[in-house]
Amino acid sequence: MTDHKHEHDGHHHDHDHDHDHEHEELILTVTDENGNDVEVVLVETFDVDDQLYALLLERGNPEADGIILRVEEENEEMVFYNIEDEEEWKRVEEVFNELVQEYND
């Protein structure tokens, strides 16, 4: 297992890479709004207007709400950012909902 630490909006996020049978699972530790560390799994990435976004789900808790973060590449590493802009969030939410609808059809 390799461990990568990234700075994100003043918070540290640990990126553990576990090998799970035939695919690699990317596990991140994020800090929630209450200051608690939460392990999440990168489930899917998708593009909106040439920008990459990631869907993260709480590890071991399939009932938890997902988290969508903007993904940027800095110094050849993936860095995750909260979506702060309301217009950006609306575009991302619209594309994400379309993807979910396609998946459910």
N, CA, C and O of each residue as an XYZ file, in Angstrom:
420
protein
N       0.859     -1.173      0.000
C       0.000      0.000      0.000
C       0.899      1.228      0.000
O       1.861      1.304      0.764
N       0.580      2.188     -0.862
C       1.298      3.456     -0.876
C       0.422      4.519     -0.255
O      -0.800      4.496     -0.402
N       1.036      5.434      0.427
C       0.290      6.478      1.124
C       0.763      7.823      0.590
O       1.961      8.106      0.595
N      -0.164      8.649      0.130
C       0.151      9.986     -0.372
C      -0.626     10.996      0.451
O      -1.807     10.800      0.737
N       0.038     12.074      0.829
C      -0.665     13.127      1.558
C      -0.757     14.348      0.669
O       0.212     14.726      0.009
N      -1.937     14.968      0.655
C      -2.164     16.167     -0.134
C      -2.772     17.241      0.750
O      -3.565     16.955      1.647
N      -2.394     18.462      0.486
C      -2.987     19.606      1.179
C      -4.238     20.008      0.414
O      -4.195     20.138     -0.810
N      -5.350     20.207      1.109
C      -6.616     20.552      0.455
C      -7.338     21.572      1.298
O      -7.808     21.268      2.395
N      -7.425     22.771      0.791
C      -8.120     23.851      1.492
C      -7.715     23.912      2.970
O      -8.559     24.106      3.844
N      -6.425     23.744      3.236
C      -5.949     23.819      4.616
C      -6.106     22.522      5.383
O      -5.752     22.474      6.561
N      -6.622     21.466      4.765
C      -6.800     20.172      5.422
C      -5.920     19.142      4.744
O      -5.705     19.203      3.534
N      -5.412     18.200      5.516
C      -4.627     17.118      4.942
C      -5.562     15.988      4.540
O      -6.497     15.648      5.265
N      -5.294     15.412      3.375
C      -6.050     14.259      2.903
C      -5.068     13.157      2.603
O      -4.148     13.346      1.807
N      -5.244     12.010      3.225
C      -4.385     10.870      2.972
C      -4.992     10.050      1.848
O      -6.191      9.774      1.844
N      -4.169      9.668      0.912
C      -4.625      8.876     -0.217
C      -3.969      7.517     -0.113
O      -2.782      7.393     -0.415
N      -4.693      6.495      0.300
C      -4.177      5.145      0.378
C      -4.577      4.397     -0.872
O      -5.718      4.484     -1.325
N      -3.639      3.666     -1.420
C      -3.937      2.863     -2.597
C      -3.926      1.400     -2.169
O      -2.858      0.843     -1.918
N      -5.090      0.772     -2.081
C      -5.189     -0.641     -1.746
C      -5.464     -1.429     -3.010
O      -6.236     -0.995     -3.864
N      -4.836     -2.579     -3.130
C      -5.124     -3.448     -4.264
C      -6.227     -4.405     -3.863
O      -6.078     -5.178     -2.916
N      -7.342     -4.351     -4.590
C      -8.512     -5.158     -4.286
C      -8.785     -6.045     -5.485
O      -9.463     -5.635     -6.426
N      -8.262     -7.249     -5.452
C      -8.407     -8.217     -6.536
C      -7.886     -7.634     -7.839
O      -6.677     -7.445     -7.972
N      -8.752     -7.339     -8.810
C      -8.292     -6.946    -10.131
C      -8.284     -5.436    -10.354
O      -7.833     -4.986    -11.408
N      -8.764     -4.639     -9.404
C      -8.735     -3.195     -9.598
C      -8.186     -2.508     -8.357
O      -8.210     -3.052     -7.253
N      -7.696     -1.308     -8.573
C      -7.125     -0.547     -7.473
C      -8.187      0.377     -6.896
O      -8.857      1.100     -7.633
N      -8.336      0.350     -5.584
C      -9.326      1.181     -4.907
C      -8.598      2.366     -4.286
O      -7.653      2.189     -3.517
N      -9.043      3.573     -4.623
C      -8.427      4.771     -4.075
C      -9.201      5.197     -2.836
O     -10.379      5.546     -2.918
N      -8.536      5.166     -1.699
C      -9.152      5.520     -0.424
C      -8.551      6.839      0.048
O      -7.331      7.003      0.069
N      -9.411      7.772      0.425
C      -8.985      9.091      0.881
C      -9.515      9.323      2.284
O     -10.559      8.789      2.658
N      -8.806     10.107      3.047
C      -9.309     10.562      4.338
C      -9.616     12.044      4.186
O      -8.721     12.844      3.913
N     -10.882     12.409      4.364
C     -11.290     13.802      4.267
C     -11.772     14.273      5.631
O     -12.136     13.466      6.486
N     -11.771     15.561      5.820
C     -12.250     16.151      7.062
C     -13.636     16.719      6.813
O     -13.817     17.553      5.925
N     -14.625     16.268      7.597
C     -15.991     16.759      7.400
C     -16.180     18.120      8.071
O     -15.258     18.659      8.683
N     -17.402     18.667      7.942
C     -17.680     20.004      8.470
C     -17.566     20.091      9.986
O     -17.492     21.190     10.537
N     -17.551     18.934     10.677
C     -17.409     18.916     12.136
C     -15.975     18.662     12.585
O     -15.705     18.530     13.779
N     -15.055     18.593     11.622
C     -13.657     18.372     11.962
C     -13.282     16.914     12.141
O     -12.172     16.612     12.579
N     -14.193     15.996     11.808
C     -13.924     14.566     11.939
C     -13.303     14.011     10.662
O     -13.708     14.378      9.559
N     -12.325     13.129     10.812
C     -11.753     12.454      9.655
C     -12.678     11.330      9.224
O     -13.147     10.546     10.049
N     -12.939     11.259      7.912
C     -13.837     10.248      7.355
C     -13.124      9.591      6.177
O     -12.624     10.279      5.287
N     -13.079      8.254      6.173
C     -12.501      7.540      5.035
C     -13.537      7.425      3.940
O     -14.668      7.004      4.182
N     -13.142      7.806      2.723
C     -14.032      7.721      1.568
C     -13.312      6.972      0.453
O     -12.083      6.901      0.414
N     -14.116      6.417     -0.451
C     -13.594      5.682     -1.594
C     -13.955      6.445     -2.856
O     -15.095      6.880     -3.016
N     -12.987      6.610     -3.758
C     -13.262      7.231     -5.048
C     -14.012      6.198     -5.883
O     -13.467      5.150     -6.230
N     -15.270      6.508     -6.200
C     -16.142      5.571     -6.906
C     -16.107      5.807     -8.406
O     -16.064      4.855     -9.185
N     -16.125      7.067     -8.813
C     -16.257      7.402    -10.221
C     -15.693      8.788    -10.463
O     -15.726      9.642     -9.578
N     -15.175      9.012    -11.664
C     -14.811     10.352    -12.089
C     -15.608     10.668    -13.349
O     -15.969      9.771    -14.111
N     -15.876     11.946    -13.558
C     -16.610     12.371    -14.746
C     -16.210     13.800    -15.090
O     -15.748     14.558    -14.237
N     -16.399     14.151    -16.367
C     -16.020     15.471    -16.860
C     -17.237     16.366    -17.016
O     -18.309     15.918    -17.423
N     -17.056     17.642    -16.685
C     -18.047     18.680    -16.944
C     -17.270     19.860    -17.515
O     -16.402     20.422    -16.848
N     -17.587     20.230    -18.749
C     -16.911     21.369    -19.395
C     -15.385     21.265    -19.300
O     -14.713     22.227    -18.931
N     -14.849     20.094    -19.636
C     -13.400     19.846    -19.638
C     -12.757     19.937    -18.253
O     -11.543     20.115    -18.151
N     -13.539     19.819    -17.205
C     -13.013     19.796    -15.835
C     -13.375     18.442    -15.227
O     -14.501     17.973    -15.393
N     -12.438     17.814    -14.530
C     -12.654     16.505    -13.935
C     -13.227     16.642    -12.529
O     -12.794     17.491    -11.751
N     -14.204     15.799    -12.212
C     -14.823     15.744    -10.884
C     -14.816     14.304    -10.396
O     -14.790     13.371    -11.198
N     -14.838     14.126     -9.085
C     -14.807     12.789     -8.493
C     -15.991     12.600     -7.560
O     -16.345     13.493     -6.790
N     -16.602     11.411     -7.643
C     -17.645     11.010     -6.707
C     -16.998     10.144     -5.648
O     -16.372      9.131     -5.958
N     -17.153     10.548     -4.390
C     -16.590      9.826     -3.258
C     -17.713      9.349     -2.356
O     -18.674     10.077     -2.112
N     -17.589      8.116     -1.859
C     -18.565      7.569     -0.916
C     -17.849      7.146      0.352
O     -16.715      6.669      0.314
N     -18.534      7.327      1.486
C     -17.940      6.944      2.763
C     -17.662      5.449      2.771
O     -18.533      4.642      2.446
N     -16.456      5.092      3.141
C     -16.032      3.692      3.144
C     -16.820      2.908      4.187
O     -16.883      3.303      5.351
N     -17.416      1.805      3.768
C     -18.136      0.936      4.685
C     -19.507      1.445      5.088
O     -20.133      0.870      5.979
N     -19.996      2.516      4.453
C     -21.305      3.060      4.790
C     -22.072      3.367      3.502
O     -22.105      4.512      3.051
N     -22.694      2.327      2.908
C     -23.385      2.538      1.633
C     -24.594      3.463      1.726
O     -25.090      3.922      0.697
N     -25.075      3.743      2.920
C     -26.235      4.614      3.099
C     -25.868      6.093      3.141
O     -26.746      6.951      3.047
N     -24.588      6.398      3.282
C     -24.147      7.797      3.396
C     -24.285      8.514      2.057
O     -24.214      7.897      0.993
N     -24.484      9.824      2.132
C     -24.524     10.647      0.924
C     -23.141     10.692      0.290
O     -22.127     10.651      0.987
N     -23.109     10.777     -1.026
C     -21.847     10.908     -1.737
C     -21.321     12.331     -1.665
O     -22.050     13.265     -1.331
N     -20.053     12.477     -1.983
C     -19.392     13.777     -2.008
C     -18.840     13.953     -3.421
O     -18.217     13.037     -3.959
N     -19.058     15.110     -4.021
C     -18.474     15.401     -5.325
C     -17.462     16.529     -5.134
O     -17.786     17.591     -4.602
N     -16.223     16.275     -5.583
C     -15.163     17.266     -5.487
C     -14.558     17.505     -6.858
O     -14.543     16.612     -7.705
N     -14.055     18.724     -7.074
C     -13.336     19.051     -8.300
C     -11.925     18.477     -8.177
O     -11.310     18.554     -7.114
N     -11.412     17.900     -9.271
C     -10.076     17.299     -9.277
C      -9.163     18.159    -10.141
O      -9.477     18.456    -11.294
N      -8.042     18.551     -9.576
C      -7.028     19.318    -10.300
C      -5.732     18.528    -10.229
O      -5.508     17.766     -9.289
N      -4.886     18.714    -11.227
C      -3.564     18.100    -11.172
C      -2.555     19.180    -10.842
O      -2.437     20.179    -11.552
N      -1.827     18.966     -9.752
C      -0.798     19.904     -9.324
C       0.467     19.116     -9.045
O       0.463     18.186     -8.239
N       1.540     19.485     -9.709
C       2.823     18.789     -9.550
C       2.668     17.288     -9.759
O       3.222     16.485     -9.009
N       1.901     16.918    -10.797
C       1.677     15.533    -11.192
C       0.931     14.712    -10.139
O       1.009     13.484    -10.151
N       0.209     15.371     -9.228
C      -0.605     14.681     -8.232
C      -2.039     15.173     -8.330
O      -2.291     16.320     -8.699
N      -2.986     14.283     -7.991
C      -4.391     14.677     -7.954
C      -4.660     15.421     -6.662
O      -4.303     14.953     -5.581
N      -5.295     16.591     -6.776
C      -5.677     17.385     -5.618
C      -7.180     17.635     -5.722
O      -7.691     17.955     -6.795
N      -7.880     17.486     -4.603
C      -9.335     17.585     -4.581
C      -9.753     18.891     -3.916
O      -9.204     19.292     -2.890
N     -10.753     19.551     -4.538
C     -11.236     20.829     -4.022
C     -12.754     20.803     -3.884
O     -13.453     20.201     -4.699
N     -13.247     21.456     -2.854
C     -14.688     21.647     -2.720
C     -15.183     22.529     -3.850
O     -14.444     23.374     -4.355
N     -16.426     22.334     -4.246
C     -17.053     23.180     -5.261
C     -17.729     24.326     -4.513
O     -18.744     24.129     -3.845
N     -17.166     25.511     -4.630
C     -17.654     26.670     -3.876
C     -18.628     27.523     -4.683
O     -19.514     28.166     -4.120
N     -18.458     27.522     -6.004
C     -19.237     28.387     -6.882
C     -20.599     27.761     -7.184
O     -20.671     26.611     -7.618
N     -21.676     28.512     -6.956
C     -23.048     28.001     -7.151
C     -23.312     27.609     -8.602
O     -23.949     26.587     -8.858
N     -22.829     28.409     -9.556
C     -23.033     28.091    -10.976
C     -22.303     26.807    -11.364
O     -22.836     25.971    -12.093
N     -21.078     26.667    -10.867
C     -20.317     25.443    -11.138
C     -21.058     24.242    -10.562
O     -21.186     23.209    -11.219
N     -21.550     24.387     -9.316
C     -22.255     23.276     -8.672
C     -23.497     22.883     -9.476
O     -23.777     21.693     -9.619
N     -24.241     23.848    -10.000
C     -25.437     23.541    -10.786
C     -25.091     22.736    -12.030
O     -25.791     21.782    -12.367
N     -23.999     23.120    -12.724
C     -23.572     22.381    -13.923
C     -23.165     20.955    -13.559
O     -23.549     20.001    -14.237
N     -22.390     20.815    -12.491
C     -21.923     19.494    -12.061
C     -23.099     18.619    -11.637
O     -23.173     17.446    -12.004
N     -24.009     19.193    -10.869
C     -25.176     18.442    -10.405
C     -26.032     17.959    -11.579
O     -26.530     16.834    -11.568
N     -26.196     18.806    -12.579
C     -26.997     18.440    -13.752
C     -26.372     17.264    -14.503
O     -27.066     16.310    -14.856
N     -25.070     17.333    -14.745
C     -24.380     16.242    -15.448
C     -24.401     14.975    -14.606
O     -24.641     13.887    -15.129
N     -24.153     15.107    -13.311
C     -24.166     13.941    -12.433
C     -25.540     13.264    -12.437
O     -25.626     12.039    -12.514
N     -26.608     14.052    -12.355
C     -27.964     13.480    -12.376
C     -28.247     12.760    -13.686
O     -28.920     11.729    -13.691
N     -27.736     13.296    -14.811
C     -27.886     12.624    -16.106
C     -27.150     11.288    -16.105
O     -27.658     10.297    -16.630
N     -25.951     11.259    -15.515
C     -25.192     10.011    -15.441
C     -25.917      8.967    -14.594
O     -25.960      7.788    -14.945
N     -26.482      9.413    -13.482
C     -27.229      8.486    -12.613
C     -28.439      7.943    -13.369
O     -28.739      6.752    -13.287
N     -29.131      8.808    -14.101
C     -30.315      8.382    -14.876
C     -29.913      7.352    -15.919
O     -30.597      6.341    -16.081
N     -28.804      7.594    -16.636
C     -28.318      6.637    -17.640
C     -27.978      5.302    -16.987
O     -28.281      4.244    -17.539
N     -27.356      5.350    -15.824
C     -26.976      4.130    -15.107
C     -28.219      3.337    -14.690
O     -28.223      2.107    -14.744
N     -29.259      4.041    -14.278
C     -30.484      3.386    -13.810
C     -31.357      2.854    -14.950
O     -32.205      1.991    -14.723
N     -31.159      3.356    -16.165
C     -31.993      2.907    -17.310
C     -31.598      1.552    -17.815
O     -32.200      1.047    -18.763
